Amino acid sequence: MHETIKQESAQQGVNYLKTELKNFWKDRKKLIEVLHYLSRMEHIDHLDHWEADAEAAKTLAGALENTNG
């Protein structure tokens, strides 16, 4: 998520995960599930500080879903 926010690009976040995670393709579905979970934080009133991260998680999850090996 940090790389997605920093580079303002979900594809850069995907590229980062592909390079940093040894088992990227094996763990891809788990990553998507975790990102979907984190994306729900944007709708919690007392967690305003999570809004940008939650949006990045949602965008990155979508990019990962559309990534083919």
XYZ file of N, CA and C in Angstrom:
207
model
N 0.824 -1.171 0.000
C 0.000 0.000 0.000
C 0.877 1.247 0.000
N 1.926 1.197 0.784
C 2.808 2.366 0.871
C 3.365 2.725 -0.507
N 3.807 1.732 -1.250
C 4.373 1.980 -2.576
C 3.303 2.502 -3.532
N 2.089 2.004 -3.409
C 0.979 2.481 -4.240
C 0.712 3.955 -3.968
N 0.711 4.340 -2.697
C 0.491 5.741 -2.332
C 1.673 6.592 -2.775
N 2.868 6.132 -2.469
C 4.090 6.885 -2.772
C 4.225 7.166 -4.271
N 3.994 6.154 -5.084
C 4.161 6.295 -6.537
C 2.862 6.726 -7.232
N 1.765 6.788 -6.457
C 0.444 7.106 -7.006
C 0.093 6.174 -8.164
N 0.412 4.889 -7.985
C 0.197 3.900 -9.035
C 0.026 2.512 -8.428
N -1.126 1.913 -8.698
C -1.354 0.551 -8.225
C -0.385 -0.419 -8.902
N -0.060 -0.155 -10.156
C 0.857 -1.041 -10.871
C 2.241 -1.037 -10.223
N 2.668 0.100 -9.721
C 3.946 0.156 -9.013
C 3.881 -0.671 -7.730
N 2.724 -0.653 -7.074
C 2.540 -1.489 -5.887
C 2.607 -2.968 -6.226
N 1.992 -3.348 -7.345
C 2.045 -4.740 -7.807
C 3.488 -5.124 -8.123
N 4.187 -4.264 -8.843
C 5.584 -4.539 -9.196
C 6.445 -4.706 -7.943
N 6.203 -3.864 -6.944
C 6.941 -3.963 -5.696
C 6.694 -5.326 -5.036
N 5.431 -5.722 -4.955
C 5.112 -7.013 -4.332
C 5.721 -8.181 -5.111
N 5.691 -8.093 -6.429
C 6.280 -9.164 -7.246
C 7.773 -9.308 -6.977
N 8.445 -8.188 -6.775
C 9.900 -8.256 -6.559
C 10.265 -8.633 -5.130
N 9.474 -8.186 -4.180
C 9.819 -8.385 -2.778
C 9.319 -9.705 -2.200
N 8.269 -10.253 -2.749
C 7.701 -11.483 -2.194
C 8.108 -12.689 -3.019
N 8.844 -13.562 -2.390
C 9.374 -14.746 -3.064
C 8.252 -15.624 -3.630
N 7.165 -15.734 -2.891
C 6.047 -16.584 -3.308
C 4.851 -15.750 -3.764
N 5.116 -14.681 -4.511
C 4.054 -13.765 -4.927
C 2.876 -14.502 -5.544
N 3.117 -15.337 -6.544
C 2.011 -15.981 -7.253
C 1.248 -16.955 -6.358
N 1.959 -17.617 -5.486
C 1.313 -18.557 -4.559
C 0.464 -17.812 -3.524
N 0.939 -16.647 -3.088
C 0.284 -15.893 -2.021
C -0.645 -14.789 -2.530
N -0.782 -14.657 -3.824
C -1.554 -13.563 -4.424
C -2.984 -13.490 -3.884
N -3.677 -14.590 -3.805
C -5.072 -14.582 -3.333
C -5.160 -14.160 -1.868
N -4.196 -14.589 -1.059
C -4.170 -14.171 0.346
C -3.950 -12.663 0.443
N -3.050 -12.149 -0.386
C -2.786 -10.705 -0.409
C -4.057 -9.938 -0.748
N -4.790 -10.421 -1.728
C -6.027 -9.760 -2.146
C -7.029 -9.755 -0.988
N -7.153 -10.858 -0.275
C -8.071 -10.941 0.868
C -7.688 -9.950 1.960
N -6.403 -9.869 2.268
C -5.933 -8.930 3.295
C -6.193 -7.491 2.850
N -5.919 -7.190 1.596
C -6.148 -5.831 1.092
C -7.631 -5.470 1.102
N -8.509 -6.408 0.767
C -9.951 -6.152 0.850
C -10.359 -5.869 2.296
N -9.795 -6.615 3.228
C -10.073 -6.375 4.646
C -9.643 -4.956 5.042
N -8.419 -4.578 4.669
C -7.912 -3.254 5.019
C -8.693 -2.142 4.333
N -9.207 -2.410 3.147
C -9.945 -1.373 2.420
C -11.244 -0.987 3.136
N -11.770 -1.870 3.961
C -12.996 -1.559 4.697
C -12.769 -0.516 5.791
N -11.527 -0.211 6.101
C -11.214 0.779 7.132
C -11.644 2.189 6.729
N -11.831 2.449 5.442
C -12.177 3.803 5.011
C -13.584 4.204 5.451
N -14.406 3.252 5.855
C -15.783 3.541 6.238
C -15.995 3.586 7.750
N -14.920 3.635 8.505
C -15.025 3.685 9.969
C -14.722 5.111 10.420
N -15.724 5.747 11.011
C -15.635 7.173 11.346
C -14.427 7.555 12.202
N -14.123 6.781 13.221
C -13.032 7.150 14.126
C -11.645 6.732 13.593
N -11.575 6.215 12.364
C -10.292 5.832 11.757
C -10.008 6.659 10.502
N -10.262 7.964 10.594
C -10.035 8.847 9.443
C -8.601 8.770 8.917
N -7.656 8.512 9.819
C -6.250 8.442 9.428
C -5.966 7.241 8.513
N -6.910 6.311 8.409
C -6.752 5.137 7.544
C -7.317 5.350 6.145
N -7.944 6.488 5.901
C -8.672 6.693 4.651
C -7.788 6.514 3.409
N -6.626 7.146 3.376
C -5.727 7.026 2.211
C -5.204 5.598 2.059
N -4.860 4.964 3.183
C -4.369 3.586 3.129
C -5.466 2.631 2.669
N -6.684 2.850 3.139
C -7.801 1.993 2.747
C -8.087 2.124 1.252
N -8.033 3.338 0.752
C -8.246 3.555 -0.689
C -7.134 2.886 -1.499
N -5.898 3.007 -1.028
C -4.769 2.360 -1.716
C -4.920 0.843 -1.668
N -5.407 0.307 -0.550
C -5.615 -1.139 -0.432
C -6.651 -1.607 -1.441
N -7.739 -0.838 -1.588
C -8.784 -1.211 -2.538
C -8.248 -1.174 -3.975
N -7.506 -0.140 -4.302
C -6.940 -0.008 -5.642
C -5.926 -1.106 -5.926
N -5.066 -1.383 -4.954
C -4.049 -2.411 -5.120
C -4.676 -3.801 -5.226
N -5.716 -4.061 -4.447
C -6.415 -5.349 -4.539
C -6.987 -5.547 -5.937
N -7.584 -4.495 -6.489
C -8.116 -4.580 -7.844
C -7.032 -4.849 -8.877
N -5.893 -4.186 -8.702
C -4.771 -4.401 -9.627
C -4.255 -5.828 -9.519
N -4.181 -6.353 -8.296
C -3.720 -7.737 -8.113
C -4.705 -8.736 -8.725
N -5.999 -8.442 -8.603
C -7.008 -9.328 -9.202
C -6.866 -9.379 -10.719
N -6.421 -8.297 -11.307
C -6.281 -8.218 -12.759
C -4.887 -8.610 -13.263
N -4.009 -8.989 -12.334
C -2.655 -9.397 -12.711
C -2.638 -10.869 -13.077
N -2.119 -11.146 -14.244
C -2.024 -12.531 -14.709
C -0.561 -12.945 -14.798
N -0.298 -14.197 -14.541
C 1.068 -14.713 -14.552
C 1.403 -15.251 -15.821
